mmCIF file of C-alpha atoms in Angstrom:
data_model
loop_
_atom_site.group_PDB
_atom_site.id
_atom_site.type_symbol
_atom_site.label_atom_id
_atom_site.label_comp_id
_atom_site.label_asym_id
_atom_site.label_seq_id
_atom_site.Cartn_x
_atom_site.Cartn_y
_atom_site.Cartn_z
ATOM 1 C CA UNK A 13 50.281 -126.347 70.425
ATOM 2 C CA UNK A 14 48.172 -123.375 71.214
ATOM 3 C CA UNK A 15 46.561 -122.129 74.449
ATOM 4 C CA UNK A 16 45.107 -118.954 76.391
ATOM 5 C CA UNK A 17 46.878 -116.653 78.798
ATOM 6 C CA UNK A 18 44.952 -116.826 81.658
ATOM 7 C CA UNK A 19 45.389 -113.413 84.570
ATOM 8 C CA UNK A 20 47.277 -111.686 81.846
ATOM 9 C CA UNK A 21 45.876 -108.545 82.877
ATOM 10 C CA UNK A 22 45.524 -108.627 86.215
ATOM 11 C CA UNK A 23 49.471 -109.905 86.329
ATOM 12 C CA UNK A 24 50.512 -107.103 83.939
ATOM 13 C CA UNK A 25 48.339 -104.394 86.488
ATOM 14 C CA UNK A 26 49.993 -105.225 89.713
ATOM 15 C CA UNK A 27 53.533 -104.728 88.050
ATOM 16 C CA UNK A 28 52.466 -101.447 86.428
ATOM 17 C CA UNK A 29 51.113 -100.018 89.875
ATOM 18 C CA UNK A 30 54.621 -101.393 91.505
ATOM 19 C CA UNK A 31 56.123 -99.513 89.009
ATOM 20 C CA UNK A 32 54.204 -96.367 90.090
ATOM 21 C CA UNK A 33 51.889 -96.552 86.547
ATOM 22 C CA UNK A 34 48.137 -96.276 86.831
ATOM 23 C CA UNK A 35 48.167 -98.559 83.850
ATOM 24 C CA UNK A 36 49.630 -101.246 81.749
ATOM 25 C CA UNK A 37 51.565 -99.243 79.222
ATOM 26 C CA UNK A 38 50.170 -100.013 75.546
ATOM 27 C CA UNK A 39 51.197 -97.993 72.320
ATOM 28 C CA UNK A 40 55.081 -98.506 72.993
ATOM 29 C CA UNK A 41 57.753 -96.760 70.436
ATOM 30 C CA UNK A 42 60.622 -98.550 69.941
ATOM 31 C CA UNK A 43 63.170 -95.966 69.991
ATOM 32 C CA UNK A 44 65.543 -94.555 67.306
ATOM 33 C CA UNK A 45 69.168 -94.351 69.145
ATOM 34 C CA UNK A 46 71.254 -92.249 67.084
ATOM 35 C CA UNK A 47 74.370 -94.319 67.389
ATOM 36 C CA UNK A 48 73.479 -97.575 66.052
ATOM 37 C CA UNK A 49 77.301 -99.483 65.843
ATOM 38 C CA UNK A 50 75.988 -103.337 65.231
ATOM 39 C CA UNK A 51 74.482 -102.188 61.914
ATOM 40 C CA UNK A 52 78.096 -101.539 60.563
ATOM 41 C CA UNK A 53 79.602 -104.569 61.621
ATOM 42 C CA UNK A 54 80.300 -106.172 57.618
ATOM 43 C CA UNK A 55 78.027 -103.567 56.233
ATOM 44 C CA UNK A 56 77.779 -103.667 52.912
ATOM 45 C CA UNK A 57 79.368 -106.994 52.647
ATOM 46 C CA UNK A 58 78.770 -109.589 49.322
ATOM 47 C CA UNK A 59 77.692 -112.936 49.455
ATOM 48 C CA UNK A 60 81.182 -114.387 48.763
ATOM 49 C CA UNK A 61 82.617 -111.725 51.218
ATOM 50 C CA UNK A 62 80.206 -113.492 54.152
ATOM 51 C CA UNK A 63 81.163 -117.024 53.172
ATOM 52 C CA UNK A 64 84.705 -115.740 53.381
ATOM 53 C CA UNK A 65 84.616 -114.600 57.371
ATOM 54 C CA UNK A 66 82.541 -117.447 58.225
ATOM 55 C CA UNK A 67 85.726 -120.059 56.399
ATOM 56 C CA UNK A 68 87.780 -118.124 58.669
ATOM 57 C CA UNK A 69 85.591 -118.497 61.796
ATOM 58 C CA UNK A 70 85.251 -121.914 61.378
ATOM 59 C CA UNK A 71 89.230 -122.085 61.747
ATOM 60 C CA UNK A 72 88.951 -120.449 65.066
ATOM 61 C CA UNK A 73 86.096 -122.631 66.399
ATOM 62 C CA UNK A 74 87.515 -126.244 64.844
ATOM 63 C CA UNK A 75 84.743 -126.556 62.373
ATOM 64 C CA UNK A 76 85.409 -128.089 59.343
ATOM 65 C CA UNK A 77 84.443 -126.226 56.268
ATOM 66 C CA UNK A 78 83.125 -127.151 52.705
ATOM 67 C CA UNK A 79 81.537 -125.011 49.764
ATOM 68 C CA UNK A 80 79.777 -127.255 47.182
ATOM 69 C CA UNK A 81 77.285 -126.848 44.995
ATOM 70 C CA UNK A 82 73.693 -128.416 44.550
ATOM 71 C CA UNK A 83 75.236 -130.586 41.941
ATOM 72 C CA UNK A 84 77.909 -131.471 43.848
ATOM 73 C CA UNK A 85 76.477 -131.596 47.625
ATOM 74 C CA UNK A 86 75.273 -135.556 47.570
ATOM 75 C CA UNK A 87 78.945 -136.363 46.907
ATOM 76 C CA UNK A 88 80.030 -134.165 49.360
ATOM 77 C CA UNK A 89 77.613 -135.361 52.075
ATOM 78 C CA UNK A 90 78.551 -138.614 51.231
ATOM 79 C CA UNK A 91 82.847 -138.462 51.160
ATOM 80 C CA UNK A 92 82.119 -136.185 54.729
ATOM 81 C CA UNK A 93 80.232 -139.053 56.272
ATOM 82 C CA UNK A 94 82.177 -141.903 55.112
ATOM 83 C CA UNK A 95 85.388 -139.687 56.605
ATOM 84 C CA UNK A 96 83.357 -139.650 60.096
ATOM 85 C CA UNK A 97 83.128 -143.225 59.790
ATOM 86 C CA UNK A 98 79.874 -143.956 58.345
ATOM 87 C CA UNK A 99 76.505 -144.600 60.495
ATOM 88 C CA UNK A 100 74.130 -144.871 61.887
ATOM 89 C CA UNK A 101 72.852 -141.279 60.183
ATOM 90 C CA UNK A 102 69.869 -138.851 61.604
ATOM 91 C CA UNK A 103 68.497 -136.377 60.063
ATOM 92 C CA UNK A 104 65.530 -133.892 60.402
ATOM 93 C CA UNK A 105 62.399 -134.257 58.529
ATOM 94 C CA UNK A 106 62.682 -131.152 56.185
ATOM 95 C CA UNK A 107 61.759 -130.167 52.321
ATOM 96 C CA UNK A 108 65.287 -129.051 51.638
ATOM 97 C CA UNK A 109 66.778 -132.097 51.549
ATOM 98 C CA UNK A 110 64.666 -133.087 48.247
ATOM 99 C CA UNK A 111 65.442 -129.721 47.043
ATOM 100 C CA UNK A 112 69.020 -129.854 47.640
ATOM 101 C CA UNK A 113 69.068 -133.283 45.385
ATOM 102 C CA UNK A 114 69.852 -135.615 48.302
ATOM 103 C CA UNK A 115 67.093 -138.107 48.589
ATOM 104 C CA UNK A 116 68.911 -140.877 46.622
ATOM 105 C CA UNK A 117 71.576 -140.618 48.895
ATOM 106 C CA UNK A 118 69.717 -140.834 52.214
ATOM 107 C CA UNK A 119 67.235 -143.649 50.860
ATOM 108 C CA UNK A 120 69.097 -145.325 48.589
ATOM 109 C CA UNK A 121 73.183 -145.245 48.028
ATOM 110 C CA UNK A 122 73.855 -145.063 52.062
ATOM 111 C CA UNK A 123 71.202 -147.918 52.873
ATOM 112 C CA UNK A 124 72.739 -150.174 50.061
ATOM 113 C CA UNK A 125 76.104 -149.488 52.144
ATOM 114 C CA UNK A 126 74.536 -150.667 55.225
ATOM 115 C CA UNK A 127 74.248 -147.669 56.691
ATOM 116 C CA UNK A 128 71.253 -147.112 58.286
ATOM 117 C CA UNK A 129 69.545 -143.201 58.191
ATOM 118 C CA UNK A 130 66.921 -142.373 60.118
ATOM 119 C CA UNK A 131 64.357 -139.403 59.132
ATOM 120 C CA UNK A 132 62.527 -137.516 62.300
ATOM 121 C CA UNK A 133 59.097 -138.768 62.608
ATOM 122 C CA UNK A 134 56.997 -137.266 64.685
ATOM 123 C CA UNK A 135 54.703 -140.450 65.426
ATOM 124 C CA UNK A 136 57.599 -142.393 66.812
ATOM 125 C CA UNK A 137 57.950 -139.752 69.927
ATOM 126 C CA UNK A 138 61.020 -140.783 72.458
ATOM 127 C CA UNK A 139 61.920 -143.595 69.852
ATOM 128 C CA UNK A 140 63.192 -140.404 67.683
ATOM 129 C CA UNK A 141 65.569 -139.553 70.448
ATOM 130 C CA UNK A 142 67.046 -143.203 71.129
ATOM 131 C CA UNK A 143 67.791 -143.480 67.463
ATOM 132 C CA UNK A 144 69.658 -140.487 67.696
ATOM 133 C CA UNK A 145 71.325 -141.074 70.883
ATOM 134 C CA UNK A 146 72.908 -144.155 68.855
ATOM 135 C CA UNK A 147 73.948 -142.214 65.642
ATOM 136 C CA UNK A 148 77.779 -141.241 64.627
ATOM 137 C CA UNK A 149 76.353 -138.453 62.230
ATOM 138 C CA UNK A 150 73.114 -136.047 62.434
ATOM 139 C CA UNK A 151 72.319 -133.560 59.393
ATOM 140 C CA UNK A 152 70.618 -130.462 59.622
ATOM 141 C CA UNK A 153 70.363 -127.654 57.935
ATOM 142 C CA UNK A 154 70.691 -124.272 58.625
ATOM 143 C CA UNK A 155 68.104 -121.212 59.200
ATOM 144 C CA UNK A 156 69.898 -118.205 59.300
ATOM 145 C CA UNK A 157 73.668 -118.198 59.842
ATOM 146 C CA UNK A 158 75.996 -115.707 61.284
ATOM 147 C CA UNK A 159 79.184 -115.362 59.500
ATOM 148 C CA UNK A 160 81.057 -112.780 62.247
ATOM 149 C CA UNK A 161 80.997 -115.433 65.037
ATOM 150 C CA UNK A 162 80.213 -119.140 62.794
ATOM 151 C CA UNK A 163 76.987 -119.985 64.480
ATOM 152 C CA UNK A 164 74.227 -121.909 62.727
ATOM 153 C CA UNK A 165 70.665 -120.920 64.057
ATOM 154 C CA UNK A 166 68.377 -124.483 63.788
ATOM 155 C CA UNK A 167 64.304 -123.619 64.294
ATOM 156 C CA UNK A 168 63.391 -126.800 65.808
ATOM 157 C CA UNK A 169 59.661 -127.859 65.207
ATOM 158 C CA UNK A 170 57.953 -131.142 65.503
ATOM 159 C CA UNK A 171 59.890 -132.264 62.874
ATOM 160 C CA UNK A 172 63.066 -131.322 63.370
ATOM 161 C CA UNK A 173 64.053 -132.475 67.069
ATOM 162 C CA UNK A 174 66.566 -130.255 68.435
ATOM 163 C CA UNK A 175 68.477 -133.523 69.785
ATOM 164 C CA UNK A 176 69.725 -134.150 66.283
ATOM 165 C CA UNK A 177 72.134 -131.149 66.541
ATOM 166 C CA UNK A 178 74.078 -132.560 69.897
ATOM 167 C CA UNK A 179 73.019 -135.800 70.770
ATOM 168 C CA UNK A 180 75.255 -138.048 67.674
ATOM 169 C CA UNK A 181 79.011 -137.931 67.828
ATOM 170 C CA UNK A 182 79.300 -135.752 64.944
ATOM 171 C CA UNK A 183 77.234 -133.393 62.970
ATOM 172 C CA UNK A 184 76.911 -132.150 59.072
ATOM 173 C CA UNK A 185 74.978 -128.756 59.369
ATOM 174 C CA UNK A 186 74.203 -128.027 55.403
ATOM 175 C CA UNK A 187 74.356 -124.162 55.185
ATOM 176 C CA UNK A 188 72.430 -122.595 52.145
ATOM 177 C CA UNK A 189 74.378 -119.543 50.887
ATOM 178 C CA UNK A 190 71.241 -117.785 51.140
ATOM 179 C CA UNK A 191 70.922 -118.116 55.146
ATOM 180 C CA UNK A 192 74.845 -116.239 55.629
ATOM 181 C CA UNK A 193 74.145 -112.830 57.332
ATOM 182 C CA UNK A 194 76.807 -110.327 59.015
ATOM 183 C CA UNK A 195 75.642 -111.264 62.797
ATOM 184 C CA UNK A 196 73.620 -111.851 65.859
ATOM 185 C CA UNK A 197 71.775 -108.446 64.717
ATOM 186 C CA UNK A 198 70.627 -109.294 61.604
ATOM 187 C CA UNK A 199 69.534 -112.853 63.256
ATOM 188 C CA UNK A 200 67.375 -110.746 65.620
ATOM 189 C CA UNK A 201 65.736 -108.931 63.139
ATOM 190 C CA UNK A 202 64.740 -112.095 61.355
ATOM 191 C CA UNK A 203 62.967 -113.437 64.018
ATOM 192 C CA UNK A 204 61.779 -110.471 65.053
ATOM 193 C CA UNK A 205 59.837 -109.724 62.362
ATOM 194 C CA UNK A 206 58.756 -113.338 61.769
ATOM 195 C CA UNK A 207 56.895 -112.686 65.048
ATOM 196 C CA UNK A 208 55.261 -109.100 63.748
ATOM 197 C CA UNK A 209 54.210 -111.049 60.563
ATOM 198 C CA UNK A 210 52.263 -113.596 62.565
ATOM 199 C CA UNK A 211 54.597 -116.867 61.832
ATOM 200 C CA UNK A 212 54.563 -119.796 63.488
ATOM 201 C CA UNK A 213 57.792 -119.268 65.601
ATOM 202 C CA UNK A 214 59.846 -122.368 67.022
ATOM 203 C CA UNK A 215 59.521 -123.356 70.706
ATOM 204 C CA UNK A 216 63.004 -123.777 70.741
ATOM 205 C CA UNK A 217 65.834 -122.277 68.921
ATOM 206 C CA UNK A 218 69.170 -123.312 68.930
ATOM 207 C CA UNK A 219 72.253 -120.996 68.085
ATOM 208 C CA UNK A 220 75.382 -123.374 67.553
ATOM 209 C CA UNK A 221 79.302 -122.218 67.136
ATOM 210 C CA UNK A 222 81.262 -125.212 66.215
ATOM 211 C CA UNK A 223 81.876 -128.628 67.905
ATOM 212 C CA UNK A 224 80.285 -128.661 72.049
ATOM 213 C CA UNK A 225 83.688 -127.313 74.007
ATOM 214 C CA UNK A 226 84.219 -125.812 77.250
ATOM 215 C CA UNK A 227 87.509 -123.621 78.278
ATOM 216 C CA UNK A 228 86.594 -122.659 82.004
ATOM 217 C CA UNK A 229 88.906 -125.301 83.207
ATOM 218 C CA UNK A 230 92.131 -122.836 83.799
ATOM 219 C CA UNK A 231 91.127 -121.264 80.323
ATOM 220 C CA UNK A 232 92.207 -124.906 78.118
ATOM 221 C CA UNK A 233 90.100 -125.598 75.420
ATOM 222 C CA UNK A 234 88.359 -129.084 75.695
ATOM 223 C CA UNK A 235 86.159 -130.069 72.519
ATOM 224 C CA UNK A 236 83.521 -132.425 72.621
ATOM 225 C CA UNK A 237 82.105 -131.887 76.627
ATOM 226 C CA UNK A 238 78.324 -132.157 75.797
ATOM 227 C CA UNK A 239 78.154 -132.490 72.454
ATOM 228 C CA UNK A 240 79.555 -133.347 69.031
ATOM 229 C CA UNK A 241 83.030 -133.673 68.917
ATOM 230 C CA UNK A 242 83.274 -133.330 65.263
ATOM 231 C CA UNK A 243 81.499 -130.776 63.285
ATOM 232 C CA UNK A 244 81.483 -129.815 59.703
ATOM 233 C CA UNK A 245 79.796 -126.749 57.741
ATOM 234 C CA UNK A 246 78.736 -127.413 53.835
ATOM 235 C CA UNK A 247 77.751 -123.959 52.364
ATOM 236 C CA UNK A 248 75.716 -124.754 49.413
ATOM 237 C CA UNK A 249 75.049 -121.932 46.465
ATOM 238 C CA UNK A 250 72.056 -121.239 46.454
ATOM 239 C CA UNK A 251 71.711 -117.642 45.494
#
């Protein structure tokens, strides 16, 4: 949805003279800092090197952790929801999942099992959200991952409700191998320069480490407070 910015420059004036400026400040230089130390965090790793820290990351944030193949993910999927105990299943409404190979699965082997998967459809507004309120697993699928700290950045859009990330009991977050970068930095820069190129840029954008936990009750780890309580991470190579 798309609107116009009404007072813009009037707003932008007042804080500009409060500032002591005569005027809104316009051709702004980003500058160069000569120390720059978050560019050599994993610098220079490899593919395989990424997928490595994020395997161990996952250990540290009780994620479960699986590298398959394209050929092999729809077995995968299937063995890591039958071992969270089956349905109901949500996922997001998104062109990788064909691509990946994992449309018989999700409209055909797991509904002959009885177990019921329901696609994000934007028509169906709040319905979306009490479907997934009853679901054991949601999928999604990974934008850009971080391999120092084990998060999984989701770009929600219409058709990929953020509520299918934390709202079921556990969640399958399908990683491409392609996504894995060093950090937070690199993440930045991403979405940075989606912005500069003009692309449509997600409302809301969700960076998620691991199962929903909480440790500021006399520092004890407690998983599952507002969230999943089980999560699992399924690198797929794709490069």
């Amino acid at each position: 949805m798309t609107g116009n910015i009404q007072g813009r420059e009037a707003f932008l004036t007042k804080i500009a003279k409060q500032l002591g400026r005569e005027k809104v400040a316009t051709d702004i230089v980003r500058p160069k800092w000569r120390h720059q130390p978050q560019d050599k965090v994993l610098q220079g790793a490899s593919p395989d090197e990424l997928v490595d820290v994020l395997a161990q990351q996952c250990q540290v944030i009780n994620t479960d952790f699986v590298v398959t193949t394209k050929e092999r993910l729809a077995s995968d999927l299937h063995q890591t929801i039958a071992a969270y105990g089956g349905g109901p299943v949500v996922r997001w409404k998104d062109a990788r999942f064909e691509q990946f190979g994992l449309t018989p699965l999700l409209k055909e082997i797991l509904p002959a099992e009885q177990i019921p998967v329901h696609e994000w459809e934007t028509a169906k507004g709040r319905e979306n959200i009490e479907l997934v309120e009853q679901a054991n697993v949601g999928i999604t699928i990974s934008d850009i991952t971080l391999a120092e700290s084990g998060t999984a950045v989701l770009l929600s859009s219409k058709d990929k409700g953020r509520t299918v990330s934390f709202l079921p009991l556990k969640s399958v977050i399908i990683v491409p191998k392609s996504t894995i970068v060093p950090r937070m930095t690199q993440a930045a820069r991403i979405i940075r320069e989606k912005t500069a190129n003009g692309e449509y840029l997600a409302s809301c954008i969700n960076f998620i480490t691991g199962p929903s936990n909480s440790a500021d009750i006399e520092m004890i780890l407690v998983v599952g407070v507002h969230g999943p309580m089980n999560m699992t991470y399924m690198v797929v190579e794709d490069l």
